């Protein structure tokens, strides 16, 4: 019986399913925890503020009834109000000290809040009756003190954890930064390369030239006499003059464009191009005309030929 293998894209099969499910659950828990910390903290803060303010008004009324009736009205109300203001101030300082994470300020605010709630609870137990109202006052005072303390500790723990995560992320990014690449050595200047077309290629390829260092253009000095570039011939005294003229015309060297030139041929071409105008061409004009006629020769050889033609050795 043939067994079908599970499809690799099936969500509930395969060896990677536990890892994927665990990652999804962890991501959902992080999202839920973040939402709870972000929104529940705000809601708890405003609920505690509203409850503390309302309960403070009730406490002032109750404590005023515990005081003797002989006390003047301003003094009878000043003592409960001052006690409630002290308790509310201690609660706010306890909460704000969680942001600054000062244990000394937080401990002092917690002690003041405990003293204020302790005085209220003592007054309820000593002066109030054993009725439901007194029990409610005592329980509410204890619960408010506990809620403010827990909210301050939760806020402090959240800020500490957030700072630890940021610090760990910075350290990780610093350790994972790649080392700077070493500086590359400067490249040596490329040597001048002269390219000659292949013998089998009827159309010569454009010559690639490396820009040479700009030099001062030498002045043109015309040659003392025109030069005829011919292959040296061995004089033959036995041949007649008609045969000699035919051989001389047949052996005359004519440089062809597109083929490599020897030094003698290049000198002939340079001299021909330079002297075919009046006044003679400059070096730049000669070089431009040389390329237009599709002669082959590097910039260095061309400049050397120009020096030989324009400044012949005496």
CSV table of C-alpha atoms in Angstrom, one decimal:
chain,number,residue,atom,x,y,z
A,1,UNK,CA,0.0,0.0,0.0
A,2,UNK,CA,1.4,3.4,-1.0
A,3,UNK,CA,1.7,6.0,1.7
A,4,UNK,CA,1.2,9.6,0.7
A,5,UNK,CA,3.8,12.0,2.1
A,6,UNK,CA,2.4,15.1,3.8
A,7,UNK,CA,2.4,18.3,1.8
A,8,UNK,CA,5.2,20.7,2.9
A,9,UNK,CA,2.8,23.6,2.9
A,10,UNK,CA,0.3,22.0,5.3
A,11,UNK,CA,0.1,24.2,8.5
A,12,UNK,CA,-0.5,21.4,11.0
A,13,UNK,CA,2.1,18.9,9.7
A,14,UNK,CA,5.9,18.8,9.3
A,15,UNK,CA,8.8,19.1,11.7
A,16,UNK,CA,8.6,22.9,11.8
A,17,UNK,CA,5.1,23.1,13.2
A,18,UNK,CA,6.0,23.2,16.9
A,19,UNK,CA,8.5,26.0,16.3
A,20,UNK,CA,6.0,28.0,14.2
A,21,UNK,CA,3.2,27.6,16.8
A,22,UNK,CA,5.6,28.5,19.7
A,23,UNK,CA,6.7,31.6,17.8
A,24,UNK,CA,3.1,32.6,17.1
A,25,UNK,CA,2.1,32.1,20.7
A,26,UNK,CA,5.1,34.1,21.9
A,27,UNK,CA,4.4,36.9,19.5
A,28,UNK,CA,0.7,37.0,20.6
A,29,UNK,CA,1.8,37.0,24.3
A,30,UNK,CA,4.1,39.9,23.6
A,31,UNK,CA,1.4,41.9,21.9
A,32,UNK,CA,-1.1,41.2,24.6
A,33,UNK,CA,1.3,42.1,27.4
A,34,UNK,CA,2.3,45.3,25.6
A,35,UNK,CA,-1.4,46.3,25.2
A,36,UNK,CA,-2.2,45.5,28.8
A,37,UNK,CA,0.8,47.4,30.1
A,38,UNK,CA,0.0,50.4,27.8
A,39,UNK,CA,-3.7,50.7,28.3
A,40,UNK,CA,-4.4,49.1,31.7
A,41,UNK,CA,-1.8,51.3,33.3
A,42,UNK,CA,-3.5,54.4,32.0
A,43,UNK,CA,-6.9,53.2,33.0
A,44,UNK,CA,-5.7,52.1,36.5
A,45,UNK,CA,-4.1,55.5,37.0
A,46,UNK,CA,-7.2,57.5,36.2
A,47,UNK,CA,-9.5,55.1,38.2
A,48,UNK,CA,-7.2,55.4,41.2
A,49,UNK,CA,-7.1,59.2,40.9
A,50,UNK,CA,-10.9,59.3,40.7
A,51,UNK,CA,-11.4,56.9,43.6
A,52,UNK,CA,-8.8,58.7,45.8
A,53,UNK,CA,-10.4,62.1,45.2
A,54,UNK,CA,-13.9,60.8,45.9
A,55,UNK,CA,-12.8,58.8,48.9
A,56,UNK,CA,-10.9,61.8,50.2
A,57,UNK,CA,-14.1,63.9,50.2
A,58,UNK,CA,-15.9,61.2,52.2
A,59,UNK,CA,-12.9,60.9,54.6
A,60,UNK,CA,-12.9,64.6,55.2
A,61,UNK,CA,-16.6,64.4,56.1
A,62,UNK,CA,-16.1,61.4,58.4
A,63,UNK,CA,-13.1,62.8,60.2
A,64,UNK,CA,-14.9,66.1,60.7
A,65,UNK,CA,-17.6,64.2,62.6
A,66,UNK,CA,-15.1,62.6,64.8
A,67,UNK,CA,-13.7,65.9,66.0
A,68,UNK,CA,-15.3,67.7,69.0
A,69,UNK,CA,-18.1,70.0,68.2
A,70,UNK,CA,-16.5,72.8,70.3
A,71,UNK,CA,-13.8,73.3,67.7
A,72,UNK,CA,-14.4,76.3,65.4
A,73,UNK,CA,-15.5,75.5,61.9
A,74,UNK,CA,-12.2,76.5,60.1
A,75,UNK,CA,-10.0,74.4,62.4
A,76,UNK,CA,-12.4,71.4,62.3
A,77,UNK,CA,-12.3,71.3,58.5
A,78,UNK,CA,-8.6,72.2,58.1
A,79,UNK,CA,-7.3,69.1,59.9
A,80,UNK,CA,-9.1,66.5,57.7
A,81,UNK,CA,-8.4,68.4,54.5
A,82,UNK,CA,-4.7,68.7,55.4
A,83,UNK,CA,-4.5,65.0,56.1
A,84,UNK,CA,-6.1,64.1,52.8
A,85,UNK,CA,-3.9,66.5,50.8
A,86,UNK,CA,-0.9,64.9,52.4
A,87,UNK,CA,-2.1,61.4,51.4
A,88,UNK,CA,-2.8,62.5,47.8
A,89,UNK,CA,0.5,64.2,47.5
A,90,UNK,CA,2.3,61.1,48.8
A,91,UNK,CA,0.5,58.9,46.3
A,92,UNK,CA,1.5,61.2,43.4
A,93,UNK,CA,5.1,61.4,44.6
A,94,UNK,CA,5.2,57.6,45.0
A,95,UNK,CA,4.1,57.2,41.4
A,96,UNK,CA,6.4,59.8,39.9
A,97,UNK,CA,9.4,58.4,41.8
A,98,UNK,CA,8.9,55.2,39.9
A,99,UNK,CA,9.9,57.0,36.7
A,100,UNK,CA,13.0,58.5,38.2
A,101,UNK,CA,13.7,55.2,40.0
A,102,UNK,CA,14.8,56.8,43.2
A,103,UNK,CA,14.5,54.4,46.0
A,104,UNK,CA,14.9,57.1,48.7
A,105,UNK,CA,12.1,59.3,47.3
A,106,UNK,CA,9.9,56.3,46.7
A,107,UNK,CA,10.4,54.9,50.2
A,108,UNK,CA,9.7,58.3,51.8
A,109,UNK,CA,6.5,58.8,49.8
A,110,UNK,CA,5.4,55.3,50.7
A,111,UNK,CA,6.0,56.0,54.4
A,112,UNK,CA,4.1,59.3,54.3
A,113,UNK,CA,1.2,57.6,52.5
A,114,UNK,CA,1.2,54.8,55.1
A,115,UNK,CA,1.1,57.3,57.9
A,116,UNK,CA,-1.8,59.1,56.4
A,117,UNK,CA,-3.9,56.0,55.8
A,118,UNK,CA,-2.9,54.7,59.2
A,119,UNK,CA,-4.2,57.8,60.9
A,120,UNK,CA,-7.5,57.5,59.0
A,121,UNK,CA,-7.9,53.8,59.8
A,122,UNK,CA,-7.0,54.5,63.5
A,123,UNK,CA,-9.6,57.3,63.6
A,124,UNK,CA,-12.3,55.0,62.1
A,125,UNK,CA,-11.5,52.2,64.5
A,126,UNK,CA,-11.3,54.4,67.6
A,127,UNK,CA,-14.2,56.9,67.0
A,128,UNK,CA,-16.4,55.0,64.6
A,129,UNK,CA,-18.8,52.3,65.5
A,130,UNK,CA,-18.6,48.6,64.6
A,131,UNK,CA,-21.0,49.2,61.7
A,132,UNK,CA,-20.7,48.5,58.0
A,133,UNK,CA,-19.7,52.1,57.2
A,134,UNK,CA,-16.6,52.0,59.4
A,135,UNK,CA,-15.6,48.6,58.0
A,136,UNK,CA,-16.0,50.1,54.5
A,137,UNK,CA,-13.8,53.1,55.4
A,138,UNK,CA,-11.0,50.8,56.8
A,139,UNK,CA,-11.1,48.4,53.8
A,140,UNK,CA,-11.1,51.2,51.2
A,141,UNK,CA,-8.2,52.9,52.9
A,142,UNK,CA,-6.1,49.7,52.9
A,143,UNK,CA,-7.1,48.9,49.3
A,144,UNK,CA,-6.2,52.4,48.0
A,145,UNK,CA,-2.8,52.3,49.7
A,146,UNK,CA,-2.1,48.8,48.2
A,147,UNK,CA,-3.2,49.8,44.7
A,148,UNK,CA,-1.0,52.9,44.7
A,149,UNK,CA,2.0,50.9,45.9
A,150,UNK,CA,1.4,48.2,43.2
A,151,UNK,CA,1.0,50.7,40.4
A,152,UNK,CA,4.2,52.4,41.4
A,153,UNK,CA,6.1,49.1,41.5
A,154,UNK,CA,4.7,48.0,38.1
A,155,UNK,CA,5.6,51.3,36.5
A,156,UNK,CA,9.1,51.1,37.9
A,157,UNK,CA,9.5,47.5,36.7
A,158,UNK,CA,8.3,48.3,33.2
A,159,UNK,CA,10.7,51.2,32.8
A,160,UNK,CA,13.6,49.1,34.0
A,161,UNK,CA,12.7,46.3,31.6
A,162,UNK,CA,12.4,48.7,28.7
A,163,UNK,CA,15.8,50.2,29.4
A,164,UNK,CA,17.3,46.8,29.6
A,165,UNK,CA,15.9,45.8,26.2
A,166,UNK,CA,17.2,49.0,24.6
A,167,UNK,CA,20.6,48.5,26.2
A,168,UNK,CA,20.8,44.9,25.0
A,169,UNK,CA,19.8,45.9,21.5
A,170,UNK,CA,22.5,48.5,21.3
A,171,UNK,CA,25.2,46.1,22.5
A,172,UNK,CA,24.0,43.5,19.9
A,173,UNK,CA,24.1,46.0,17.1
A,174,UNK,CA,27.6,47.2,18.1
A,175,UNK,CA,28.9,43.6,18.2
A,176,UNK,CA,27.4,42.8,14.8
A,177,UNK,CA,28.8,45.8,13.0
A,178,UNK,CA,31.2,44.6,10.3
A,179,UNK,CA,34.8,45.5,10.6
A,180,UNK,CA,35.9,48.4,8.3
A,181,UNK,CA,37.3,47.1,5.0
A,182,UNK,CA,41.0,47.9,4.5
A,183,UNK,CA,41.8,50.7,2.2
A,184,UNK,CA,42.7,49.6,-1.3
A,185,UNK,CA,46.2,50.5,-2.5
A,186,UNK,CA,46.4,53.1,-5.2
A,187,UNK,CA,46.4,51.7,-8.7
A,188,UNK,CA,49.5,52.0,-10.7
A,189,UNK,CA,49.2,54.0,-13.9
A,190,UNK,CA,48.3,51.8,-16.9
A,191,UNK,CA,51.0,51.3,-19.5
A,192,UNK,CA,50.3,52.6,-22.9
A,193,UNK,CA,49.0,49.8,-25.1
A,194,UNK,CA,49.1,49.8,-28.9
A,195,UNK,CA,46.5,47.6,-30.7
A,196,UNK,CA,47.0,46.4,-34.2
A,197,UNK,CA,44.0,44.9,-36.2
A,198,UNK,CA,44.1,41.2,-37.0
A,199,UNK,CA,45.3,40.1,-40.4
A,200,UNK,CA,42.1,38.3,-41.2
A,201,UNK,CA,39.8,41.2,-40.3
A,202,UNK,CA,39.3,43.3,-43.5
A,203,UNK,CA,37.9,46.3,-41.4
A,204,UNK,CA,40.4,47.5,-38.8
A,205,UNK,CA,38.9,48.0,-35.3
A,206,UNK,CA,39.1,51.4,-33.8
A,207,UNK,CA,42.4,51.9,-32.0
A,208,UNK,CA,42.2,52.1,-28.2
A,209,UNK,CA,44.6,54.8,-26.9
A,210,UNK,CA,45.6,55.8,-23.5
A,211,UNK,CA,45.7,59.5,-23.0
A,212,UNK,CA,49.4,60.5,-22.8
A,213,UNK,CA,50.8,63.2,-20.7
A,214,UNK,CA,50.3,66.6,-22.4
A,215,UNK,CA,53.5,68.0,-23.6
A,216,UNK,CA,54.4,71.3,-25.1
A,217,UNK,CA,53.9,71.1,-28.9
A,218,UNK,CA,57.3,71.3,-30.6
A,219,UNK,CA,57.8,73.8,-33.4
A,220,UNK,CA,57.7,72.6,-36.9
A,221,UNK,CA,60.9,72.7,-38.8
A,222,UNK,CA,60.6,71.6,-42.5
A,223,UNK,CA,63.0,69.1,-43.8
A,224,UNK,CA,65.7,70.5,-46.0
A,225,UNK,CA,64.6,68.3,-48.9
A,226,UNK,CA,61.7,66.0,-49.7
A,227,UNK,CA,62.3,62.4,-48.8
A,228,UNK,CA,61.4,59.5,-51.1
A,229,UNK,CA,60.7,56.2,-49.3
A,230,UNK,CA,61.9,53.5,-51.5
A,231,UNK,CA,63.4,50.1,-51.0
A,232,UNK,CA,67.2,50.2,-51.5
A,233,UNK,CA,68.1,48.7,-54.8
A,234,UNK,CA,71.4,47.1,-55.8
A,235,UNK,CA,72.7,49.0,-58.9
A,236,UNK,CA,72.7,46.7,-61.9
A,237,UNK,CA,75.1,48.0,-64.7
A,238,UNK,CA,74.1,45.3,-67.1
A,239,UNK,CA,70.4,46.2,-67.2
A,240,UNK,CA,69.2,48.8,-69.6
A,241,UNK,CA,67.7,52.1,-68.5
A,242,UNK,CA,64.1,51.0,-69.4
A,243,UNK,CA,64.3,47.9,-67.1
A,244,UNK,CA,65.8,50.0,-64.3
A,245,UNK,CA,63.0,52.6,-64.4
A,246,UNK,CA,60.4,49.8,-64.3
A,247,UNK,CA,62.0,48.0,-61.3
A,248,UNK,CA,62.4,51.3,-59.4
A,249,UNK,CA,58.7,52.2,-59.9
A,250,UNK,CA,57.6,48.6,-58.9
A,251,UNK,CA,59.7,48.6,-55.7
A,252,UNK,CA,58.5,51.9,-54.3
A,253,UNK,CA,57.1,51.5,-50.7
A,254,UNK,CA,53.6,52.9,-50.3
A,255,UNK,CA,52.2,52.6,-46.7
A,256,UNK,CA,48.7,51.2,-46.6
A,257,UNK,CA,46.1,52.3,-44.0
A,258,UNK,CA,44.9,49.7,-41.5
A,259,UNK,CA,48.2,47.8,-41.4
A,260,UNK,CA,51.0,48.1,-38.8
A,261,UNK,CA,53.7,50.7,-39.9
A,262,UNK,CA,57.4,50.5,-39.4
A,263,UNK,CA,59.3,53.5,-38.2
A,264,UNK,CA,60.3,54.4,-41.7
A,265,UNK,CA,56.8,54.1,-43.0
A,266,UNK,CA,55.4,56.1,-40.1
A,267,UNK,CA,58.0,58.9,-40.7
A,268,UNK,CA,57.0,59.0,-44.3
A,269,UNK,CA,53.3,59.2,-43.5
A,270,UNK,CA,53.9,61.9,-40.9
A,271,UNK,CA,56.0,64.0,-43.3
A,272,UNK,CA,53.4,63.6,-46.0
A,273,UNK,CA,50.5,64.7,-43.8
A,274,UNK,CA,52.5,67.6,-42.2
A,275,UNK,CA,53.7,69.1,-45.5
A,276,UNK,CA,50.7,68.7,-47.7
A,277,UNK,CA,49.3,72.1,-46.5
A,278,UNK,CA,50.8,75.5,-46.5
A,279,UNK,CA,51.7,76.4,-43.9
A,280,UNK,CA,52.5,72.9,-42.5
A,281,UNK,CA,50.1,71.3,-40.1
A,282,UNK,CA,50.7,71.4,-36.4
A,283,UNK,CA,51.1,68.2,-34.4
A,284,UNK,CA,47.5,68.1,-33.3
A,285,UNK,CA,46.2,68.7,-36.8
A,286,UNK,CA,48.6,66.0,-38.1
A,287,UNK,CA,47.5,63.5,-35.5
A,288,UNK,CA,43.8,64.2,-36.4
A,289,UNK,CA,44.5,63.7,-40.1
A,290,UNK,CA,46.5,60.6,-39.3
A,291,UNK,CA,43.5,59.0,-37.6
A,292,UNK,CA,41.1,60.1,-40.3
A,293,UNK,CA,43.2,58.3,-42.9
A,294,UNK,CA,43.0,55.2,-40.7
A,295,UNK,CA,46.7,54.7,-40.3
A,296,UNK,CA,47.7,52.5,-37.3
A,297,UNK,CA,50.1,53.8,-34.7
A,298,UNK,CA,50.3,54.5,-31.0
A,299,UNK,CA,50.4,58.0,-29.5
A,300,UNK,CA,54.0,57.5,-28.2
A,301,UNK,CA,55.3,56.2,-31.6
A,302,UNK,CA,53.5,59.0,-33.4
A,303,UNK,CA,55.1,61.7,-31.3
A,304,UNK,CA,58.5,60.1,-31.7
A,305,UNK,CA,58.1,60.1,-35.5
A,306,UNK,CA,57.0,63.7,-35.3
A,307,UNK,CA,60.3,64.6,-33.5
A,308,UNK,CA,62.3,62.6,-36.1
A,309,UNK,CA,60.6,64.4,-39.0
A,310,UNK,CA,60.5,67.9,-37.7
A,311,UNK,CA,63.8,67.9,-35.8
A,312,UNK,CA,66.2,65.7,-37.8
A,313,UNK,CA,69.6,65.1,-36.3
A,314,UNK,CA,72.4,67.2,-37.9
